[in-house]
Every structure is written in structure tokens, then in C-alpha cells.
Coordinates of C-alpha atoms in Angstrom, one line a residue:
M1 CA 47.6 -73.1 148.9
L2 CA 50.4 -71.0 147.5
L3 CA 48.7 -70.6 144.1
P4 CA 45.6 -68.8 145.4
T5 CA 47.7 -66.6 147.6
V6 CA 49.9 -65.6 144.6
L7 CA 46.9 -64.8 142.4
I8 CA 45.3 -62.7 145.1
L9 CA 48.6 -60.8 145.7
F10 CA 48.9 -60.3 141.9
F11 CA 45.5 -58.5 141.6
V12 CA 46.1 -56.6 144.9
L13 CA 49.4 -55.2 143.6
L14 CA 47.8 -54.2 140.3
L15 CA 44.9 -52.5 142.0
L16 CA 47.4 -50.5 144.1
G17 CA 48.9 -49.2 140.9
V18 CA 52.2 -51.1 141.1
P19 CA 53.9 -51.2 137.6
I20 CA 53.3 -54.6 136.0
Y21 CA 57.0 -55.3 135.5
L22 CA 57.6 -54.9 139.3
V23 CA 54.5 -57.1 140.0
L24 CA 55.7 -59.9 137.9
S25 CA 59.3 -59.7 139.0
T26 CA 58.3 -59.6 142.7
L27 CA 56.0 -62.6 142.3
A28 CA 58.6 -64.5 140.5
I29 CA 61.1 -64.0 143.4
I30 CA 58.4 -64.7 146.1
V31 CA 57.3 -68.1 144.6
W32 CA 60.9 -69.2 144.1
I33 CA 62.0 -68.3 147.6
S34 CA 58.8 -69.8 149.1
E35 CA 59.7 -73.2 147.6
G36 CA 63.2 -73.0 149.1
T37 CA 64.9 -72.5 145.7
P38 CA 68.3 -70.8 146.0
L39 CA 68.4 -67.3 144.5
V40 CA 71.3 -68.3 142.3
A41 CA 68.9 -70.7 140.6
L42 CA 66.5 -67.8 139.9
G43 CA 69.4 -65.9 138.4
Q44 CA 70.2 -68.9 136.2
Q45 CA 66.5 -69.0 135.2
F46 CA 66.6 -65.3 134.2
A47 CA 69.8 -66.0 132.2
N48 CA 68.2 -68.9 130.4
H49 CA 65.2 -66.8 129.4
M50 CA 67.5 -64.1 128.1
N51 CA 69.6 -66.5 126.1
S52 CA 67.6 -66.0 122.9
Y53 CA 69.0 -64.7 119.6
T54 CA 65.6 -63.6 118.5
L55 CA 65.1 -61.5 121.7
V56 CA 68.0 -59.3 120.4
A57 CA 65.5 -57.9 117.9
V58 CA 63.3 -56.4 120.6
P59 CA 65.5 -53.4 121.6
L60 CA 66.5 -52.8 118.0
F61 CA 62.8 -52.6 116.8
V62 CA 62.0 -50.3 119.8
I63 CA 64.9 -48.0 118.9
A64 CA 63.9 -47.9 115.2
A65 CA 60.3 -47.0 116.3
S66 CA 61.6 -44.2 118.5
F67 CA 63.5 -42.6 115.7
M68 CA 60.6 -43.0 113.3
Q69 CA 58.3 -41.4 115.7
R70 CA 60.4 -38.3 116.2
G71 CA 62.3 -38.1 112.9
G72 CA 59.8 -36.6 110.5
V73 CA 58.7 -39.9 109.0
A74 CA 55.1 -39.6 110.1
K75 CA 54.6 -36.2 108.3
A76 CA 56.1 -37.6 105.1
L77 CA 53.7 -40.6 105.2
I78 CA 50.7 -38.4 105.9
D79 CA 51.6 -36.1 103.0
M80 CA 51.9 -39.2 100.7
A81 CA 48.6 -40.6 101.9
S82 CA 46.9 -37.2 101.5
A83 CA 48.2 -37.0 97.9
W84 CA 46.5 -40.3 97.0
V85 CA 43.2 -40.1 98.9
G86 CA 42.8 -36.5 99.8
Q87 CA 40.2 -35.3 97.4
R88 CA 37.1 -36.8 99.0
K89 CA 34.7 -36.2 101.8
G90 CA 36.2 -37.0 105.2
A91 CA 39.6 -37.5 103.5
L92 CA 41.7 -36.8 106.6
G93 CA 40.1 -39.9 108.3
I94 CA 41.1 -42.1 105.4
V95 CA 44.5 -40.5 105.3
C96 CA 44.9 -41.4 109.0
I97 CA 44.2 -45.1 108.3
V98 CA 46.5 -45.2 105.3
A99 CA 49.3 -43.4 107.1
T100 CA 49.0 -45.6 110.3
A101 CA 49.0 -48.8 108.2
V102 CA 52.2 -47.7 106.4
F103 CA 53.8 -46.4 109.7
A104 CA 52.9 -49.7 111.3
S105 CA 54.9 -51.5 108.7
I106 CA 57.9 -49.4 109.8
S107 CA 57.6 -49.2 113.6
G108 CA 55.9 -52.4 114.8
S109 CA 54.5 -50.4 117.8
S110 CA 50.9 -49.3 118.3
V111 CA 51.7 -46.6 120.8
A112 CA 54.5 -45.1 118.6
T113 CA 52.1 -45.2 115.6
A114 CA 49.3 -43.4 117.5
M115 CA 51.6 -40.8 118.9
A116 CA 53.5 -40.0 115.7
I117 CA 50.4 -39.8 113.4
G118 CA 48.1 -38.4 116.0
A119 CA 50.4 -35.5 116.9
I120 CA 50.1 -34.2 113.3
L121 CA 46.6 -35.3 112.3
I122 CA 44.5 -34.6 115.4
P123 CA 45.2 -30.8 115.3
A124 CA 44.6 -30.8 111.5
M125 CA 41.3 -32.6 111.9
K126 CA 40.1 -30.3 114.7
E127 CA 41.0 -27.3 112.6
R128 CA 38.9 -28.7 109.7
G129 CA 35.9 -29.2 111.9
Y130 CA 36.0 -32.9 112.5
P131 CA 34.4 -34.0 115.8
I132 CA 37.1 -34.6 118.4
S133 CA 35.7 -38.0 119.3
F134 CA 35.9 -39.1 115.7
A135 CA 39.4 -37.8 115.3
T136 CA 40.8 -39.5 118.4
G137 CA 38.9 -42.7 117.7
T138 CA 40.2 -42.9 114.2
I139 CA 43.8 -42.3 115.2
G140 CA 43.5 -44.8 118.1
A141 CA 42.0 -47.5 116.0
G142 CA 44.5 -46.9 113.1
G143 CA 47.3 -47.1 115.7
T144 CA 46.4 -50.6 116.7
L145 CA 47.5 -51.8 113.2
G146 CA 51.0 -51.4 114.6
I147 CA 50.9 -54.7 116.3
L148 CA 49.1 -56.6 113.5
I149 CA 50.8 -55.5 110.3
P150 CA 54.5 -56.7 110.2
P151 CA 56.9 -56.2 111.7
S152 CA 55.0 -56.5 115.0
L153 CA 56.6 -56.5 118.4
A154 CA 53.7 -58.5 119.8
M155 CA 54.1 -61.2 117.1
L156 CA 57.9 -61.2 117.8
I157 CA 57.4 -61.9 121.5
Y158 CA 54.7 -64.5 120.8
G159 CA 57.1 -66.2 118.4
I160 CA 59.8 -66.3 121.1
I161 CA 57.4 -67.9 123.7
M162 CA 56.0 -70.4 121.3
D163 CA 59.3 -71.1 119.5
E164 CA 57.4 -70.4 116.3
S165 CA 58.7 -69.0 113.0
V166 CA 58.6 -65.2 113.4
P167 CA 58.6 -64.6 109.6
R168 CA 55.5 -66.9 109.3
L169 CA 53.8 -64.9 112.1
F170 CA 54.7 -61.6 110.4
L171 CA 53.1 -62.8 107.2
A172 CA 50.0 -64.2 109.0
G173 CA 49.1 -60.6 110.1
V174 CA 49.1 -59.2 106.6
V175 CA 45.6 -60.3 105.3
P176 CA 43.8 -59.6 108.6
G177 CA 45.6 -56.3 108.8
L178 CA 44.5 -55.3 105.3
I179 CA 40.9 -56.4 106.0
Q180 CA 40.9 -54.3 109.2
A181 CA 42.2 -51.2 107.3
V182 CA 39.5 -51.6 104.6
I183 CA 36.6 -51.9 107.1
F184 CA 37.9 -48.9 108.9
V185 CA 38.0 -46.9 105.6
L186 CA 34.5 -48.0 104.7
Y187 CA 33.2 -46.9 108.1
I188 CA 34.9 -43.5 107.8
M189 CA 33.4 -43.0 104.3
W190 CA 29.9 -43.8 105.7
F191 CA 30.5 -41.5 108.7
A192 CA 31.8 -38.7 106.5
H193 CA 28.7 -38.7 104.3
R194 CA 26.3 -39.0 107.2
N195 CA 27.9 -36.1 109.1
D196 CA 28.8 -34.0 105.9
L197 CA 32.5 -33.8 106.7
P198 CA 34.6 -31.4 104.6
V199 CA 36.2 -32.2 101.3
E200 CA 40.0 -31.5 101.1
P201 CA 41.2 -29.3 98.2
R202 CA 42.6 -31.1 95.1
Q203 CA 46.5 -31.1 94.9
D204 CA 48.3 -30.3 91.7
R205 CA 50.6 -32.8 89.9
A206 CA 53.8 -31.2 91.3
T207 CA 52.6 -31.4 94.9
F208 CA 51.5 -35.0 94.3
L209 CA 54.9 -36.0 93.0
R210 CA 56.8 -34.1 95.7
A211 CA 54.8 -35.8 98.4
N212 CA 55.5 -39.3 97.0
L213 CA 59.2 -38.7 96.5
R214 CA 59.6 -37.3 100.0
A215 CA 58.0 -40.5 101.4
L216 CA 60.4 -42.9 99.5
P217 CA 63.2 -42.8 102.2
A218 CA 60.7 -43.8 104.9
L219 CA 59.4 -46.7 102.7
L220 CA 62.9 -48.1 102.6
V221 CA 62.6 -49.3 106.2
P222 CA 59.8 -51.9 105.6
L223 CA 61.4 -52.8 102.3
I224 CA 64.7 -53.6 104.1
I225 CA 63.0 -55.4 107.0
L226 CA 60.5 -57.6 105.2
G227 CA 62.4 -57.9 101.9
G228 CA 65.6 -59.0 103.8
I229 CA 63.7 -61.5 106.0
Y230 CA 61.6 -63.2 103.2
S231 CA 64.5 -63.3 100.7
G232 CA 66.5 -65.1 103.3
V233 CA 69.3 -62.6 103.2
V234 CA 69.0 -61.6 106.9
T235 CA 67.6 -63.1 110.1
I236 CA 65.0 -61.3 112.2
S237 CA 67.6 -59.9 114.5
E238 CA 69.8 -58.7 111.7
A239 CA 66.8 -57.1 110.0
A240 CA 65.9 -55.3 113.2
G241 CA 69.5 -54.0 113.4
L242 CA 69.3 -52.8 109.8
S243 CA 66.0 -51.1 110.5
A244 CA 67.4 -49.2 113.5
I245 CA 70.4 -48.0 111.4
V246 CA 68.3 -47.0 108.4
A247 CA 65.7 -45.2 110.7
I248 CA 68.5 -43.2 112.3
L249 CA 70.0 -42.3 108.9
V250 CA 66.7 -41.4 107.3
S251 CA 65.7 -39.2 110.2
L252 CA 69.1 -37.4 110.3
I253 CA 69.8 -37.1 106.5
F254 CA 66.5 -36.9 104.7
Y255 CA 64.0 -35.4 107.0
R256 CA 66.3 -33.5 109.4
E257 CA 63.7 -33.0 112.1
I258 CA 66.2 -34.2 114.6
G259 CA 69.9 -33.4 114.7
L260 CA 73.0 -35.2 116.1
R261 CA 72.3 -33.6 119.5
D262 CA 69.0 -35.5 119.6
V263 CA 70.4 -38.9 118.9
L264 CA 71.4 -39.7 122.5
P265 CA 68.1 -38.6 124.1
V266 CA 66.2 -40.7 121.5
L267 CA 68.4 -43.7 122.1
A268 CA 68.0 -43.3 125.9
D269 CA 64.3 -43.2 125.5
G270 CA 64.5 -46.5 123.4
V271 CA 66.7 -48.1 126.1
R272 CA 64.2 -47.1 128.8
Q273 CA 61.3 -48.7 126.9
T274 CA 63.4 -51.8 126.3
G275 CA 64.3 -52.1 129.9
V276 CA 60.7 -52.1 130.9
I277 CA 59.8 -54.7 128.2
I278 CA 62.8 -57.0 129.3
F279 CA 61.7 -56.8 132.9
I280 CA 58.2 -57.8 131.9
I281 CA 59.5 -60.7 129.8
L282 CA 61.8 -61.9 132.6
G283 CA 59.2 -61.7 135.3
A284 CA 56.3 -63.2 133.2
L285 CA 58.4 -66.1 131.8
T286 CA 59.8 -67.0 135.3
F287 CA 56.3 -66.8 136.8
A288 CA 54.9 -68.9 133.9
H289 CA 57.7 -71.4 134.5
W290 CA 56.6 -71.7 138.1
L291 CA 52.9 -72.1 137.2
T292 CA 53.9 -74.9 134.8
G293 CA 55.9 -76.6 137.6
A294 CA 53.0 -76.2 140.0
G295 CA 50.8 -78.2 137.6
V296 CA 48.5 -75.5 136.4
T297 CA 49.0 -76.1 132.7
Q298 CA 48.5 -79.9 133.2
A299 CA 45.3 -79.1 135.2
L300 CA 44.0 -77.0 132.3
V301 CA 44.6 -79.8 129.8
A302 CA 42.8 -82.2 132.2
V303 CA 39.8 -79.8 132.4
V304 CA 39.6 -79.5 128.6
E305 CA 39.7 -83.3 128.2
K306 CA 37.1 -83.8 130.9
S307 CA 34.7 -81.2 129.5
N308 CA 35.1 -82.6 125.9
M309 CA 35.8 -79.1 124.7
N310 CA 36.7 -78.9 121.0
A311 CA 39.0 -76.4 119.3
W312 CA 36.3 -73.9 118.4
Q313 CA 34.8 -73.9 121.9
F314 CA 38.3 -73.4 123.4
L315 CA 39.0 -70.5 121.0
L316 CA 35.8 -68.8 122.0
F317 CA 36.6 -69.3 125.7
A318 CA 40.2 -68.0 125.1
N319 CA 38.9 -64.9 123.3
M320 CA 36.7 -64.1 126.3
V321 CA 39.6 -64.6 128.7
M322 CA 42.0 -62.5 126.6
F323 CA 39.4 -59.7 126.2
G324 CA 39.0 -59.6 130.0
L325 CA 42.8 -59.7 130.7
G326 CA 43.3 -57.0 128.1
M327 CA 41.0 -54.6 130.0
F328 CA 43.4 -54.6 133.0
L329 CA 46.9 -55.6 131.8
E330 CA 49.3 -54.2 129.2
V331 CA 49.5 -56.1 125.9
I332 CA 53.0 -57.7 126.4
S333 CA 52.0 -58.8 129.9
V334 CA 48.9 -60.6 128.6
I335 CA 50.9 -62.4 126.0
L336 CA 53.6 -63.5 128.4
I337 CA 51.2 -64.6 131.2
F338 CA 48.4 -66.2 129.1
V339 CA 50.3 -67.9 126.3
P340 CA 52.6 -70.2 128.3
L341 CA 49.6 -71.4 130.3
V342 CA 47.6 -72.5 127.2
V343 CA 50.4 -73.9 125.0
P344 CA 49.7 -77.5 126.1
V345 CA 45.9 -77.0 125.4
I346 CA 46.6 -75.5 122.0
L347 CA 48.8 -78.4 121.0
H348 CA 46.4 -81.0 122.5
L349 CA 43.4 -79.6 120.5
G350 CA 45.5 -79.3 117.3
I351 CA 45.1 -75.6 117.0
N352 CA 47.5 -74.0 114.5
P353 CA 49.9 -71.8 116.6
I354 CA 50.1 -69.3 113.8
H355 CA 46.4 -68.9 113.7
F356 CA 46.2 -68.6 117.5
G357 CA 48.9 -65.9 117.4
V358 CA 46.8 -63.7 115.0
V359 CA 43.7 -64.3 117.2
L360 CA 45.7 -63.3 120.2
V361 CA 47.1 -60.1 118.6
I362 CA 43.6 -59.0 117.4
N363 CA 42.5 -59.3 121.0
M364 CA 45.4 -57.2 122.1
E365 CA 44.5 -54.6 119.5
I366 CA 41.1 -54.3 121.1
A367 CA 42.8 -54.2 124.5
L368 CA 44.7 -51.1 123.5
L369 CA 41.4 -49.3 123.1
T370 CA 39.5 -50.7 126.1
P371 CA 39.3 -48.9 129.4
P372 CA 40.5 -48.8 132.1
V373 CA 44.1 -49.7 130.9
G374 CA 43.9 -49.2 127.1
L375 CA 47.2 -47.4 126.4
N376 CA 46.1 -45.8 123.2
L377 CA 43.3 -44.0 125.0
F378 CA 45.7 -42.2 127.3
V379 CA 48.1 -41.4 124.5
L380 CA 45.2 -39.8 122.5
Q381 CA 44.0 -37.9 125.5
S382 CA 47.5 -36.4 126.1
I383 CA 47.8 -35.4 122.4
S384 CA 44.3 -34.0 122.0
D385 CA 43.6 -32.6 125.4
A386 CA 40.1 -34.1 125.0
P387 CA 38.1 -35.6 127.9
I388 CA 38.7 -39.3 128.2
S389 CA 35.0 -39.8 127.8
K390 CA 35.2 -38.3 124.3
V391 CA 38.1 -40.5 123.4
I392 CA 36.3 -43.6 124.6
K393 CA 33.2 -42.6 122.6
G394 CA 35.3 -42.2 119.5
V395 CA 36.9 -45.7 119.7
G396 CA 33.5 -47.4 120.4
P397 CA 32.5 -48.0 116.7
Y398 CA 36.0 -49.3 115.9
I399 CA 35.9 -51.8 118.8
V400 CA 32.7 -53.2 117.3
L401 CA 34.3 -53.5 113.9
M402 CA 37.4 -55.2 115.4
L403 CA 35.2 -57.6 117.3
G404 CA 33.6 -58.6 114.0
L405 CA 37.1 -59.1 112.5
L406 CA 38.0 -61.2 115.6
V407 CA 35.0 -63.5 115.0
L408 CA 35.9 -63.8 111.3
V409 CA 39.6 -64.6 111.9
T410 CA 38.8 -67.0 114.8
F411 CA 36.4 -69.2 112.7
L412 CA 38.2 -68.8 109.3
P413 CA 41.8 -69.8 110.1
A414 CA 42.8 -69.6 106.4
L415 CA 42.7 -65.7 106.7
S416 CA 45.8 -66.0 108.8
T417 CA 47.5 -69.1 107.5
W418 CA 47.0 -68.9 103.7
L419 CA 49.7 -66.3 103.0
P420 CA 52.4 -68.0 105.2
D421 CA 51.6 -71.3 103.6
Q422 CA 51.9 -69.8 100.1
V423 CA 55.3 -68.3 100.8
F424 CA 56.8 -71.0 103.0
G425 CA 54.7 -74.1 102.1
K426 CA 52.2 -76.0 104.2
R427 CA 53.4 -78.0 107.2

């Protein structure tokens, strides 16, 4: 009887606009107290969930993303991308995808990527006569690469929950991420020719070299993070710490768009974001722990066995559930609520957790663009001052492309498992 009451309360609180971290924390406390469990045990449960060395990487990646977003890195990457692909019709759209893909490999955050690149490119695209719906849609879609291309905060949190190798998960997102970037660029080229978008002026050799040299310090960050991890020199948490330090130094010394007086405010913003994420993690994991104890996960396994559902049928069903949840919940919340519930089913059906992680993250990319809660939609609206209807219209074609990618990755596991297997060996 308690489970239906809790689920009803969960959706009522969400509909009332209560922040998700408060909803999950409140429900965790309610269900524990209702079963007569001492509050001290709840505190111990919180402490157990926090006792994760990998979890240390979360605030460090968030802080690195905060400095990258404000420190002039985005402009350097846009200039570099423009130098390479700028002399063609609709070039600013292609520049957007290239810049967001590279920025994603630095920040690990979709929202930070959309904000940093969008703040510069949306005004430029409007000035050059690009339709506002196309401009916002392209930035929003490109921004989703932030949680697929490594390092990815979503992959990191999934790895913590599943007790999976985070380096493997990071590599698993590379091939699907590159495919996504390519199909976006192909769509932009088609749209540009169909709508006769402007051609950008050709840059001279000196400008080309200057743009590439200026971007080199920014490219140090993914080199340090991914190179350090895959060479075995540093762990995930140590790489996150190095990325935060390098992000601060690059922003202060090379690009100088922030000064020493800005360091504390940027750090404070990173700490606030981390606090919300940690609250969501604590509440969701404790709530999921209670659901497991209440027999929900065992019931799911029993239903799968009784229905004779195979792995492909379950993946199709899971995609529909994740798509639905993503329309109403924030990305991290979906991961933390849904994954613990289906872990026994995944293992029972023999689904590769690395493959499932990539399928999950692509679903969450789509969720970032799907009303009513798609975060990137509201970020783009605030940057562009465009009506939300225009923003939604702009992301529509990209959602269709991403759904195609989702089907491809779901039914071709090798797209996500081949590269990790080549680097680390099959298991």
C-alpha cells in the first residue's frame, strides 16, 4: 500500500513544481520513517552512498565546466572551427557542431556547452540572416553532445551506480558521438542549400594559423583528462582534479576573460551546482535502495521471466520508458531512479551494461530537447530571447535524427562496445 502512495506523492510534488532534489530527499525520509527505521540509519545510508572515490570527480568536473563556460574557451574553439569549415554555405551551423563537439570533450556538461557556444554563435547567426529556429535548434542539438562525448557527467554517474568501468563508458560514447555529429552536419548542409544560407568569407593564412594557435591551450584539457586516464597515469578523480586546475589556469592566463576577482564567484557557482547534484544523488539512491528492499526490482525480473521477454524487446520497452521519463524529469534524476530498478533485469537478460549505458545517455540527450522539461530549450530561450515555440520547432528535425541514432545504437551494440573492447580487451 505504501508504494502506490509514494508514487502518487512523487508525481503530485513534481506537478506542484517542487525541485526534484527536494522531492527525492523528502520521499527518502518519508519511506524510511514510515517503516520505523531510525533516522540515524538514514544518515548512515547517506554516508554509505557518499563513500565513493569516483564520486569525488563530480564536483571537479562541474567546476572545470564552469570555468570553461566563462573563461573565453568557447570563443577560441569557435574561431578554430570557423577557420577549418567556414568557407561554405551555412558554415556557422557546421561551426556550431564542431565547436560543441570539442567543447563537450572539455566540459562534460550539455547545459554548459549550449550556454557557452550559444551565447556567441546565436547572435552571430541572427546577424547573418539565419532563421532563429534553425540557430537555436542547432545549438541545442550540438549541446547534447556534452553528455555523450567523453568526459561525460552522465556516464560518470551511471558508472558509479552500476559499479562499471568509467573509462570504458567514456570510450563507449566516442563512436556514437561522432556519428551523431556527422549526421547533424549532413542535415545542416542540406538545410543550408535548400534555404540558400549565406557563405562566410574566406580567411587568410595568418588568421587561420592564429585561430588554431589560440585554441591550443583549450585543447590541453581533454588531452590531460583522456590521455591521463587511458595511459593509466591518473584515475578518474585525479583527472577531474587536473582538469579543474588546468581550466582555471587556461582561463586566467591564456584567455583572460575572467580575472582573479572572478574566481570565487565561478567557484561558488560550481559549488551550488554540485550541491544540487549531490542532493539528487543522495535522494535518488536512498529511494532506489528502499524500492529494492520493497521487492520492486525482484517483481520486475519476475514479470520479464513470465512474459518471456528477450533482450531486444526489453531494450525497446526501456527506450520508451526512458523517453517518457525524460520528458518530465531532469537527466541525472532519470539515471538515478531508473537504472537501479532495472539493473537485475539487465543482468538477467545478459545485456552488456556498457551498451545499455550508451542507449541510456542517447535517450537523455533527446530528453534535453523534449518539452516540457528539456533544459536546453530554456537555456536557448534565455540566450536568444526567441519564443519557446520557435526553439521547439528548431530542435524538431534533430530529435528525429537522434531517434534514428538511438535505434541504430540499440540494435547494433558493437557501435558502443567495439572501441572499449579494442582498448581494454573483451570481457
